[in-house]
JSON list of C-alpha atoms in Angstrom, two decimals:
[
{"chain": "F", "resi": 1, "resn": "MET", "atom": "CA", "xyz": [-50.31, -80.97, 10.13]},
{"chain": "F", "resi": 2, "resn": "GLY", "atom": "CA", "xyz": [-47.10, -79.18, 9.65]},
{"chain": "F", "resi": 3, "resn": "LYS", "atom": "CA", "xyz": [-45.29, -77.92, 6.11]},
{"chain": "F", "resi": 4, "resn": "LEU", "atom": "CA", "xyz": [-42.42, -77.87, 4.43]},
{"chain": "F", "resi": 5, "resn": "PHE", "atom": "CA", "xyz": [-40.68, -74.82, 2.90]},
{"chain": "F", "resi": 6, "resn": "LEU", "atom": "CA", "xyz": [-37.96, -74.40, 0.67]},
{"chain": "F", "resi": 7, "resn": "VAL", "atom": "CA", "xyz": [-35.97, -71.72, 0.98]},
{"chain": "F", "resi": 8, "resn": "PRO", "atom": "CA", "xyz": [-33.61, -70.47, -1.45]},
{"chain": "F", "resi": 9, "resn": "THR", "atom": "CA", "xyz": [-29.93, -69.30, -0.18]},
{"chain": "F", "resi": 10, "resn": "PRO", "atom": "CA", "xyz": [-27.51, -66.79, -1.54]},
{"chain": "F", "resi": 11, "resn": "ILE", "atom": "CA", "xyz": [-25.17, -68.44, -4.51]},
{"chain": "F", "resi": 12, "resn": "GLY", "atom": "CA", "xyz": [-22.62, -65.99, -3.51]},
{"chain": "F", "resi": 13, "resn": "ASN", "atom": "CA", "xyz": [-23.57, -62.47, -2.21]},
{"chain": "F", "resi": 14, "resn": "LEU", "atom": "CA", "xyz": [-25.09, -62.69, 1.27]},
{"chain": "F", "resi": 15, "resn": "GLU", "atom": "CA", "xyz": [-27.13, -59.97, 0.69]},
{"chain": "F", "resi": 16, "resn": "ASP", "atom": "CA", "xyz": [-29.27, -61.78, -1.92]},
{"chain": "F", "resi": 17, "resn": "ILE", "atom": "CA", "xyz": [-31.26, -63.47, 0.79]},
{"chain": "F", "resi": 18, "resn": "THR", "atom": "CA", "xyz": [-34.79, -61.86, 1.44]},
{"chain": "F", "resi": 19, "resn": "PHE", "atom": "CA", "xyz": [-36.24, -60.71, 4.32]},
{"chain": "F", "resi": 20, "resn": "ARG", "atom": "CA", "xyz": [-39.01, -63.52, 4.09]},
{"chain": "F", "resi": 21, "resn": "ALA", "atom": "CA", "xyz": [-36.28, -66.10, 3.87]},
{"chain": "F", "resi": 22, "resn": "ILE", "atom": "CA", "xyz": [-35.06, -64.80, 6.95]},
{"chain": "F", "resi": 23, "resn": "LYS", "atom": "CA", "xyz": [-38.28, -64.84, 8.90]},
{"chain": "F", "resi": 24, "resn": "VAL", "atom": "CA", "xyz": [-39.07, -68.33, 7.86]},
{"chain": "F", "resi": 25, "resn": "LEU", "atom": "CA", "xyz": [-35.80, -69.72, 9.03]},
{"chain": "F", "resi": 26, "resn": "LYS", "atom": "CA", "xyz": [-36.58, -68.22, 12.39]},
{"chain": "F", "resi": 27, "resn": "GLU", "atom": "CA", "xyz": [-39.75, -69.60, 12.87]},
{"chain": "F", "resi": 28, "resn": "VAL", "atom": "CA", "xyz": [-39.77, -73.18, 11.46]},
{"chain": "F", "resi": 29, "resn": "ASP", "atom": "CA", "xyz": [-38.82, -76.17, 13.95]},
{"chain": "F", "resi": 30, "resn": "LEU", "atom": "CA", "xyz": [-36.08, -77.40, 12.17]},
{"chain": "F", "resi": 31, "resn": "ILE", "atom": "CA", "xyz": [-33.86, -76.65, 9.49]},
{"chain": "F", "resi": 32, "resn": "LEU", "atom": "CA", "xyz": [-33.12, -79.39, 6.81]},
{"chain": "F", "resi": 33, "resn": "ALA", "atom": "CA", "xyz": [-29.43, -78.29, 5.47]},
{"chain": "F", "resi": 34, "resn": "GLU", "atom": "CA", "xyz": [-27.15, -80.02, 2.42]},
{"chain": "F", "resi": 35, "resn": "ASP", "atom": "CA", "xyz": [-24.25, -79.48, 4.57]},
{"chain": "F", "resi": 36, "resn": "THR", "atom": "CA", "xyz": [-24.69, -78.22, 8.37]},
{"chain": "F", "resi": 37, "resn": "ARG", "atom": "CA", "xyz": [-21.32, -76.56, 8.29]},
{"chain": "F", "resi": 38, "resn": "ASN", "atom": "CA", "xyz": [-21.56, -74.54, 5.47]},
{"chain": "F", "resi": 39, "resn": "SER", "atom": "CA", "xyz": [-25.08, -73.60, 6.43]},
{"chain": "F", "resi": 40, "resn": "GLY", "atom": "CA", "xyz": [-24.28, -72.70, 10.14]},
{"chain": "F", "resi": 41, "resn": "LYS", "atom": "CA", "xyz": [-22.25, -69.99, 8.85]},
{"chain": "F", "resi": 42, "resn": "LEU", "atom": "CA", "xyz": [-25.32, -68.41, 6.85]},
{"chain": "F", "resi": 43, "resn": "LEU", "atom": "CA", "xyz": [-27.31, -68.83, 10.16]},
{"chain": "F", "resi": 44, "resn": "LYS", "atom": "CA", "xyz": [-24.77, -67.25, 12.31]},
{"chain": "F", "resi": 45, "resn": "HIS", "atom": "CA", "xyz": [-24.74, -64.51, 9.98]},
{"chain": "F", "resi": 46, "resn": "PHE", "atom": "CA", "xyz": [-28.27, -63.87, 10.17]},
{"chain": "F", "resi": 47, "resn": "GLU", "atom": "CA", "xyz": [-28.72, -64.31, 13.63]},
{"chain": "F", "resi": 48, "resn": "ILE", "atom": "CA", "xyz": [-30.53, -67.57, 13.32]},
{"chain": "F", "resi": 49, "resn": "SER", "atom": "CA", "xyz": [-30.73, -70.09, 16.41]},
{"chain": "F", "resi": 50, "resn": "THR", "atom": "CA", "xyz": [-32.95, -72.53, 14.83]},
{"chain": "F", "resi": 51, "resn": "SER", "atom": "CA", "xyz": [-32.15, -76.26, 15.37]},
{"chain": "F", "resi": 52, "resn": "MET", "atom": "CA", "xyz": [-30.49, -78.06, 12.25]},
{"chain": "F", "resi": 53, "resn": "ILE", "atom": "CA", "xyz": [-29.81, -81.64, 10.54]},
{"chain": "F", "resi": 54, "resn": "SER", "atom": "CA", "xyz": [-28.23, -82.80, 7.84]},
{"chain": "F", "resi": 55, "resn": "HIS", "atom": "CA", "xyz": [-30.38, -83.84, 4.48]},
{"chain": "F", "resi": 56, "resn": "HIS", "atom": "CA", "xyz": [-28.21, -84.64, 1.66]},
{"chain": "F", "resi": 57, "resn": "MET", "atom": "CA", "xyz": [-28.24, -86.69, -1.64]},
{"chain": "F", "resi": 58, "resn": "HIS", "atom": "CA", "xyz": [-26.02, -89.35, 0.46]},
{"chain": "F", "resi": 59, "resn": "ASN", "atom": "CA", "xyz": [-28.92, -89.81, 3.12]},
{"chain": "F", "resi": 60, "resn": "GLU", "atom": "CA", "xyz": [-32.10, -88.37, 1.71]},
{"chain": "F", "resi": 61, "resn": "HIS", "atom": "CA", "xyz": [-33.48, -91.88, 0.49]},
{"chain": "F", "resi": 62, "resn": "LYS", "atom": "CA", "xyz": [-33.17, -92.83, 4.18]},
{"chain": "F", "resi": 63, "resn": "THR", "atom": "CA", "xyz": [-34.49, -90.03, 5.88]},
{"chain": "F", "resi": 64, "resn": "VAL", "atom": "CA", "xyz": [-37.80, -88.99, 3.63]},
{"chain": "F", "resi": 65, "resn": "GLU", "atom": "CA", "xyz": [-40.16, -91.39, 4.99]},
{"chain": "F", "resi": 66, "resn": "GLY", "atom": "CA", "xyz": [-38.89, -90.37, 8.67]},
{"chain": "F", "resi": 67, "resn": "LEU", "atom": "CA", "xyz": [-39.07, -86.77, 7.92]},
{"chain": "F", "resi": 68, "resn": "VAL", "atom": "CA", "xyz": [-42.87, -86.49, 6.40]},
{"chain": "F", "resi": 69, "resn": "GLU", "atom": "CA", "xyz": [-44.31, -88.58, 9.45]},
{"chain": "F", "resi": 70, "resn": "ARG", "atom": "CA", "xyz": [-42.70, -85.62, 11.58]},
{"chain": "F", "resi": 71, "resn": "ILE", "atom": "CA", "xyz": [-44.25, -82.75, 9.64]},
{"chain": "F", "resi": 72, "resn": "GLN", "atom": "CA", "xyz": [-47.72, -84.75, 9.22]},
{"chain": "F", "resi": 73, "resn": "SER", "atom": "CA", "xyz": [-47.12, -84.99, 13.32]},
{"chain": "F", "resi": 74, "resn": "GLY", "atom": "CA", "xyz": [-47.27, -81.05, 13.53]},
{"chain": "F", "resi": 75, "resn": "GLU", "atom": "CA", "xyz": [-43.92, -79.97, 12.79]},
{"chain": "F", "resi": 76, "resn": "THR", "atom": "CA", "xyz": [-42.74, -77.17, 10.34]},
{"chain": "F", "resi": 77, "resn": "PHE", "atom": "CA", "xyz": [-39.57, -77.82, 8.53]},
{"chain": "F", "resi": 78, "resn": "ALA", "atom": "CA", "xyz": [-37.29, -75.74, 5.87]},
{"chain": "F", "resi": 79, "resn": "LEU", "atom": "CA", "xyz": [-34.90, -77.21, 3.55]},
{"chain": "F", "resi": 80, "resn": "ILE", "atom": "CA", "xyz": [-32.26, -75.27, 2.35]},
{"chain": "F", "resi": 81, "resn": "SER", "atom": "CA", "xyz": [-29.23, -76.50, 0.03]},
{"chain": "F", "resi": 82, "resn": "ASP", "atom": "CA", "xyz": [-25.63, -75.10, 0.10]},
{"chain": "F", "resi": 83, "resn": "ALA", "atom": "CA", "xyz": [-26.53, -72.13, -2.57]},
{"chain": "F", "resi": 84, "resn": "GLY", "atom": "CA", "xyz": [-29.70, -71.58, -4.93]},
{"chain": "F", "resi": 85, "resn": "THR", "atom": "CA", "xyz": [-33.10, -73.01, -4.74]},
{"chain": "F", "resi": 86, "resn": "PRO", "atom": "CA", "xyz": [-33.50, -76.45, -3.45]},
{"chain": "F", "resi": 87, "resn": "ALA", "atom": "CA", "xyz": [-34.19, -79.04, -6.05]},
{"chain": "F", "resi": 88, "resn": "ILE", "atom": "CA", "xyz": [-32.17, -77.26, -8.51]},
{"chain": "F", "resi": 89, "resn": "SER", "atom": "CA", "xyz": [-29.49, -79.70, -9.17]},
{"chain": "F", "resi": 90, "resn": "ASP", "atom": "CA", "xyz": [-29.61, -80.40, -5.25]},
{"chain": "F", "resi": 91, "resn": "PRO", "atom": "CA", "xyz": [-31.28, -82.14, -2.77]},
{"chain": "F", "resi": 92, "resn": "GLY", "atom": "CA", "xyz": [-35.31, -81.46, -2.33]},
{"chain": "F", "resi": 93, "resn": "PHE", "atom": "CA", "xyz": [-36.91, -83.22, -4.80]},
{"chain": "F", "resi": 94, "resn": "LEU", "atom": "CA", "xyz": [-37.45, -86.28, -3.22]},
{"chain": "F", "resi": 95, "resn": "LEU", "atom": "CA", "xyz": [-38.71, -85.05, 0.10]},
{"chain": "F", "resi": 96, "resn": "THR", "atom": "CA", "xyz": [-40.90, -82.30, -1.99]},
{"chain": "F", "resi": 97, "resn": "ARG", "atom": "CA", "xyz": [-42.67, -85.18, -3.98]},
{"chain": "F", "resi": 98, "resn": "ALA", "atom": "CA", "xyz": [-43.15, -87.17, -0.71]},
{"chain": "F", "resi": 99, "resn": "CYS", "atom": "CA", "xyz": [-44.89, -84.37, 0.94]},
{"chain": "F", "resi": 100, "resn": "VAL", "atom": "CA", "xyz": [-47.16, -83.55, -1.90]},
{"chain": "F", "resi": 101, "resn": "GLU", "atom": "CA", "xyz": [-48.19, -87.05, -2.10]},
{"chain": "F", "resi": 102, "resn": "ALA", "atom": "CA", "xyz": [-48.74, -87.25, 1.39]},
{"chain": "F", "resi": 103, "resn": "GLY", "atom": "CA", "xyz": [-51.19, -83.95, 1.16]},
{"chain": "F", "resi": 104, "resn": "ILE", "atom": "CA", "xyz": [-48.62, -82.08, 3.25]},
{"chain": "F", "resi": 105, "resn": "GLU", "atom": "CA", "xyz": [-48.33, -78.38, 2.10]},
{"chain": "F", "resi": 106, "resn": "VAL", "atom": "CA", "xyz": [-45.30, -77.57, 0.29]},
{"chain": "F", "resi": 107, "resn": "ASP", "atom": "CA", "xyz": [-44.34, -73.62, 0.18]},
{"chain": "F", "resi": 108, "resn": "CYS", "atom": "CA", "xyz": [-41.35, -72.84, -2.37]},
{"chain": "F", "resi": 109, "resn": "LEU", "atom": "CA", "xyz": [-40.38, -69.41, -1.45]},
{"chain": "F", "resi": 110, "resn": "PRO", "atom": "CA", "xyz": [-38.83, -67.36, -4.61]},
{"chain": "F", "resi": 111, "resn": "GLY", "atom": "CA", "xyz": [-34.81, -66.33, -4.77]},
{"chain": "F", "resi": 112, "resn": "ALA", "atom": "CA", "xyz": [-31.59, -66.92, -5.84]},
{"chain": "F", "resi": 113, "resn": "THR", "atom": "CA", "xyz": [-30.69, -69.57, -8.75]},
{"chain": "F", "resi": 114, "resn": "ALA", "atom": "CA", "xyz": [-27.58, -69.65, -10.70]},
{"chain": "F", "resi": 115, "resn": "PHE", "atom": "CA", "xyz": [-29.05, -70.32, -14.18]},
{"chain": "F", "resi": 116, "resn": "VAL", "atom": "CA", "xyz": [-31.50, -67.23, -14.20]},
{"chain": "F", "resi": 117, "resn": "PRO", "atom": "CA", "xyz": [-29.00, -64.43, -14.34]},
{"chain": "F", "resi": 118, "resn": "ALA", "atom": "CA", "xyz": [-26.41, -66.76, -16.14]},
{"chain": "F", "resi": 119, "resn": "LEU", "atom": "CA", "xyz": [-29.05, -66.88, -19.32]},
{"chain": "F", "resi": 120, "resn": "VAL", "atom": "CA", "xyz": [-30.26, -63.04, -18.96]},
{"chain": "F", "resi": 121, "resn": "ASN", "atom": "CA", "xyz": [-26.80, -62.10, -18.63]},
{"chain": "F", "resi": 122, "resn": "SER", "atom": "CA", "xyz": [-25.96, -64.03, -21.81]},
{"chain": "F", "resi": 123, "resn": "GLY", "atom": "CA", "xyz": [-27.44, -62.15, -24.43]},
{"chain": "F", "resi": 124, "resn": "LEU", "atom": "CA", "xyz": [-28.54, -65.39, -26.01]},
{"chain": "F", "resi": 125, "resn": "PRO", "atom": "CA", "xyz": [-32.48, -65.59, -26.80]},
{"chain": "F", "resi": 126, "resn": "ASN", "atom": "CA", "xyz": [-34.07, -66.82, -23.54]},
{"chain": "F", "resi": 127, "resn": "ASP", "atom": "CA", "xyz": [-37.85, -66.95, -24.55]},
{"chain": "F", "resi": 128, "resn": "LYS", "atom": "CA", "xyz": [-37.61, -70.35, -24.60]},
{"chain": "F", "resi": 129, "resn": "PHE", "atom": "CA", "xyz": [-34.88, -72.64, -22.94]},
{"chain": "F", "resi": 130, "resn": "VAL", "atom": "CA", "xyz": [-33.98, -76.17, -21.95]},
{"chain": "F", "resi": 131, "resn": "PHE", "atom": "CA", "xyz": [-32.54, -76.78, -18.49]},
{"chain": "F", "resi": 132, "resn": "GLU", "atom": "CA", "xyz": [-30.07, -79.68, -18.62]},
{"chain": "F", "resi": 133, "resn": "GLY", "atom": "CA", "xyz": [-28.17, -79.11, -15.24]},
{"chain": "F", "resi": 134, "resn": "PHE", "atom": "CA", "xyz": [-25.03, -81.47, -15.18]},
{"chain": "F", "resi": 135, "resn": "LEU", "atom": "CA", "xyz": [-24.19, -83.75, -18.19]},
{"chain": "F", "resi": 136, "resn": "PRO", "atom": "CA", "xyz": [-23.68, -87.39, -17.37]},
{"chain": "F", "resi": 137, "resn": "VAL", "atom": "CA", "xyz": [-20.01, -87.80, -16.70]},
{"chain": "F", "resi": 138, "resn": "LYS", "atom": "CA", "xyz": [-19.47, -90.97, -18.61]},
{"chain": "F", "resi": 139, "resn": "LYS", "atom": "CA", "xyz": [-22.60, -93.23, -19.27]},
{"chain": "F", "resi": 140, "resn": "GLY", "atom": "CA", "xyz": [-24.85, -91.69, -21.29]},
{"chain": "F", "resi": 141, "resn": "ARG", "atom": "CA", "xyz": [-22.91, -88.48, -22.24]},
{"chain": "F", "resi": 142, "resn": "GLN", "atom": "CA", "xyz": [-22.38, -88.84, -25.91]},
{"chain": "F", "resi": 143, "resn": "THR", "atom": "CA", "xyz": [-26.27, -89.84, -26.05]},
{"chain": "F", "resi": 144, "resn": "ARG", "atom": "CA", "xyz": [-27.51, -86.67, -24.29]},
{"chain": "F", "resi": 145, "resn": "LEU", "atom": "CA", "xyz": [-25.00, -84.64, -26.62]},
{"chain": "F", "resi": 146, "resn": "LYS", "atom": "CA", "xyz": [-26.28, -86.20, -29.55]},
{"chain": "F", "resi": 147, "resn": "LEU", "atom": "CA", "xyz": [-29.83, -85.24, -28.80]},
{"chain": "F", "resi": 148, "resn": "LEU", "atom": "CA", "xyz": [-28.71, -82.03, -27.61]},
{"chain": "F", "resi": 149, "resn": "ALA", "atom": "CA", "xyz": [-26.92, -81.29, -30.71]},
{"chain": "F", "resi": 150, "resn": "GLU", "atom": "CA", "xyz": [-30.57, -80.92, -32.69]},
{"chain": "F", "resi": 151, "resn": "GLU", "atom": "CA", "xyz": [-31.98, -78.98, -29.90]},
{"chain": "F", "resi": 152, "resn": "SER", "atom": "CA", "xyz": [-33.57, -75.60, -31.12]},
{"chain": "F", "resi": 153, "resn": "ARG", "atom": "CA", "xyz": [-33.74, -73.88, -28.08]},
{"chain": "F", "resi": 154, "resn": "THR", "atom": "CA", "xyz": [-31.20, -72.00, -25.60]},
{"chain": "F", "resi": 155, "resn": "ILE", "atom": "CA", "xyz": [-29.78, -75.01, -23.57]},
{"chain": "F", "resi": 156, "resn": "ILE", "atom": "CA", "xyz": [-28.73, -74.39, -19.59]},
{"chain": "F", "resi": 157, "resn": "PHE", "atom": "CA", "xyz": [-25.87, -76.40, -18.28]},
{"chain": "F", "resi": 158, "resn": "TYR", "atom": "CA", "xyz": [-24.07, -76.35, -14.94]},
{"chain": "F", "resi": 159, "resn": "GLU", "atom": "CA", "xyz": [-20.61, -77.47, -14.82]},
{"chain": "F", "resi": 160, "resn": "SER", "atom": "CA", "xyz": [-17.40, -77.83, -12.25]},
{"chain": "F", "resi": 161, "resn": "PRO", "atom": "CA", "xyz": [-14.34, -75.86, -13.28]},
{"chain": "F", "resi": 162, "resn": "HIS", "atom": "CA", "xyz": [-12.31, -79.00, -13.62]},
{"chain": "F", "resi": 163, "resn": "LYS", "atom": "CA", "xyz": [-14.85, -80.50, -15.95]},
{"chain": "F", "resi": 164, "resn": "LEU", "atom": "CA", "xyz": [-15.41, -77.42, -18.30]},
{"chain": "F", "resi": 165, "resn": "LEU", "atom": "CA", "xyz": [-12.80, -77.97, -21.13]},
{"chain": "F", "resi": 166, "resn": "LYS", "atom": "CA", "xyz": [-13.87, -81.01, -21.74]},
{"chain": "F", "resi": 167, "resn": "THR", "atom": "CA", "xyz": [-17.44, -80.01, -21.90]},
{"chain": "F", "resi": 168, "resn": "LEU", "atom": "CA", "xyz": [-16.67, -76.91, -24.07]},
{"chain": "F", "resi": 169, "resn": "THR", "atom": "CA", "xyz": [-14.59, -79.65, -26.26]},
{"chain": "F", "resi": 170, "resn": "ASN", "atom": "CA", "xyz": [-17.33, -81.84, -26.69]},
{"chain": "F", "resi": 171, "resn": "PHE", "atom": "CA", "xyz": [-19.55, -78.79, -27.59]},
{"chain": "F", "resi": 172, "resn": "THR", "atom": "CA", "xyz": [-17.38, -77.94, -30.63]},
{"chain": "F", "resi": 173, "resn": "GLU", "atom": "CA", "xyz": [-17.42, -81.83, -31.18]},
{"chain": "F", "resi": 174, "resn": "TYR", "atom": "CA", "xyz": [-20.95, -82.09, -31.42]},
{"chain": "F", "resi": 175, "resn": "PHE", "atom": "CA", "xyz": [-22.58, -78.93, -31.69]},
{"chain": "F", "resi": 176, "resn": "GLY", "atom": "CA", "xyz": [-20.10, -77.18, -33.87]},
{"chain": "F", "resi": 177, "resn": "PRO", "atom": "CA", "xyz": [-17.32, -75.00, -33.52]},
{"chain": "F", "resi": 178, "resn": "GLU", "atom": "CA", "xyz": [-19.33, -71.63, -34.12]},
{"chain": "F", "resi": 179, "resn": "ARG", "atom": "CA", "xyz": [-22.29, -72.70, -32.07]},
{"chain": "F", "resi": 180, "resn": "GLN", "atom": "CA", "xyz": [-22.79, -69.40, -29.71]},
{"chain": "F", "resi": 181, "resn": "VAL", "atom": "CA", "xyz": [-21.85, -70.02, -25.99]},
{"chain": "F", "resi": 182, "resn": "SER", "atom": "CA", "xyz": [-21.86, -67.98, -22.86]},
{"chain": "F", "resi": 183, "resn": "VAL", "atom": "CA", "xyz": [-19.93, -69.16, -19.68]},
{"chain": "F", "resi": 184, "resn": "SER", "atom": "CA", "xyz": [-20.78, -67.64, -16.33]},
{"chain": "F", "resi": 185, "resn": "ARG", "atom": "CA", "xyz": [-19.00, -67.97, -13.24]},
{"chain": "F", "resi": 186, "resn": "GLU", "atom": "CA", "xyz": [-18.74, -66.74, -9.45]},
{"chain": "F", "resi": 187, "resn": "ILE", "atom": "CA", "xyz": [-21.94, -65.34, -9.92]},
{"chain": "F", "resi": 188, "resn": "THR", "atom": "CA", "xyz": [-22.58, -62.69, -7.60]},
{"chain": "F", "resi": 189, "resn": "LYS", "atom": "CA", "xyz": [-19.27, -63.02, -6.10]},
{"chain": "F", "resi": 190, "resn": "LEU", "atom": "CA", "xyz": [-16.03, -61.05, -6.31]},
{"chain": "F", "resi": 191, "resn": "HIS", "atom": "CA", "xyz": [-14.35, -62.29, -9.06]},
{"chain": "F", "resi": 192, "resn": "GLU", "atom": "CA", "xyz": [-17.81, -62.67, -11.16]},
{"chain": "F", "resi": 193, "resn": "GLU", "atom": "CA", "xyz": [-17.25, -62.81, -14.76]},
{"chain": "F", "resi": 194, "resn": "THR", "atom": "CA", "xyz": [-18.95, -64.04, -18.39]},
{"chain": "F", "resi": 195, "resn": "VAL", "atom": "CA", "xyz": [-17.17, -65.06, -21.16]},
{"chain": "F", "resi": 196, "resn": "ARG", "atom": "CA", "xyz": [-19.10, -64.73, -24.61]},
{"chain": "F", "resi": 197, "resn": "GLY", "atom": "CA", "xyz": [-18.34, -66.15, -27.75]},
{"chain": "F", "resi": 198, "resn": "THR", "atom": "CA", "xyz": [-18.04, -69.52, -30.20]},
{"chain": "F", "resi": 199, "resn": "ALA", "atom": "CA", "xyz": [-17.60, -72.50, -28.64]},
{"chain": "F", "resi": 200, "resn": "THR", "atom": "CA", "xyz": [-14.02, -72.48, -29.97]},
{"chain": "F", "resi": 201, "resn": "GLU", "atom": "CA", "xyz": [-13.20, -68.81, -28.89]},
{"chain": "F", "resi": 202, "resn": "VAL", "atom": "CA", "xyz": [-14.65, -69.69, -25.39]},
{"chain": "F", "resi": 203, "resn": "LEU", "atom": "CA", "xyz": [-12.47, -73.02, -25.31]},
{"chain": "F", "resi": 204, "resn": "LYS", "atom": "CA", "xyz": [-9.61, -71.42, -26.09]},
{"chain": "F", "resi": 205, "resn": "HIS", "atom": "CA", "xyz": [-10.00, -68.29, -23.47]},
{"chain": "F", "resi": 206, "resn": "TYR", "atom": "CA", "xyz": [-10.24, -71.08, -20.47]},
{"chain": "F", "resi": 207, "resn": "THR", "atom": "CA", "xyz": [-7.28, -73.25, -22.19]},
{"chain": "F", "resi": 208, "resn": "GLN", "atom": "CA", "xyz": [-5.24, -70.16, -21.40]},
{"chain": "F", "resi": 209, "resn": "LYS", "atom": "CA", "xyz": [-6.91, -68.93, -18.25]},
{"chain": "F", "resi": 210, "resn": "PRO", "atom": "CA", "xyz": [-7.98, -72.08, -15.97]},
{"chain": "F", "resi": 211, "resn": "PRO", "atom": "CA", "xyz": [-11.34, -71.35, -14.43]},
{"chain": "F", "resi": 212, "resn": "LYS", "atom": "CA", "xyz": [-12.52, -71.42, -10.62]},
{"chain": "F", "resi": 213, "resn": "GLY", "atom": "CA", "xyz": [-15.44, -71.26, -9.00]},
{"chain": "F", "resi": 214, "resn": "GLU", "atom": "CA", "xyz": [-18.96, -72.12, -9.90]},
{"chain": "F", "resi": 215, "resn": "ILE", "atom": "CA", "xyz": [-19.95, -72.26, -13.60]},
{"chain": "F", "resi": 216, "resn": "VAL", "atom": "CA", "xyz": [-23.18, -71.93, -15.72]},
{"chain": "F", "resi": 217, "resn": "ILE", "atom": "CA", "xyz": [-22.85, -72.45, -19.33]},
{"chain": "F", "resi": 218, "resn": "ILE", "atom": "CA", "xyz": [-25.64, -71.36, -21.74]},
{"chain": "F", "resi": 219, "resn": "VAL", "atom": "CA", "xyz": [-25.61, -72.40, -25.55]},
{"chain": "F", "resi": 220, "resn": "ASP", "atom": "CA", "xyz": [-27.19, -71.29, -28.34]},
{"chain": "F", "resi": 221, "resn": "GLY", "atom": "CA", "xyz": [-30.19, -73.53, -29.94]},
{"chain": "F", "resi": 222, "resn": "LYS", "atom": "CA", "xyz": [-29.33, -75.26, -33.37]},
{"chain": "F", "resi": 223, "resn": "LYS", "atom": "CA", "xyz": [-30.46, -72.49, -36.29]}
]
């Protein structure tokens, strides 16, 4: 029987990939990539010539069964997302679960994950925290925010730049204008920045300076 490797890739700076990740990507039979065009640049940079196919949120339900059968027949696969650790707000969970249920060995390598540096860098309590990922866009959003308003642990969100102002506005409404917030964007990249303050202060900052790039929001829990 083969094996499935979950391999984290850099979230910005290419130097953040590990030696082990490069070794695994060179040695496996096949790489499953969220976007083969994006991952192709990474593989070319590190001179990795392993064959690659697409495995993303739009096709993973259809491909999991066939992939599991191939691993059971002896092939070894590596799963990568566009950036960071697979299955963290990215494809990977369905295949991992299917492999576990089939008795296939799954090995997740340590590596880049955007929310970890954002959490540590926020200055907010990190002994206990809740990872929420992306909030619902419409249905269920209000209900989720009402529940999280009572959460005492530090809360972690992912957000896109064009929805950041809406989300920060929601925070002032549901969590209160004085709730402490830290917004990190473009982590490990050239224009990396972290803006800290009350929900109102951070909202004002990004109202005046429209955000760009990948964003992680850290919110203090209710006191």
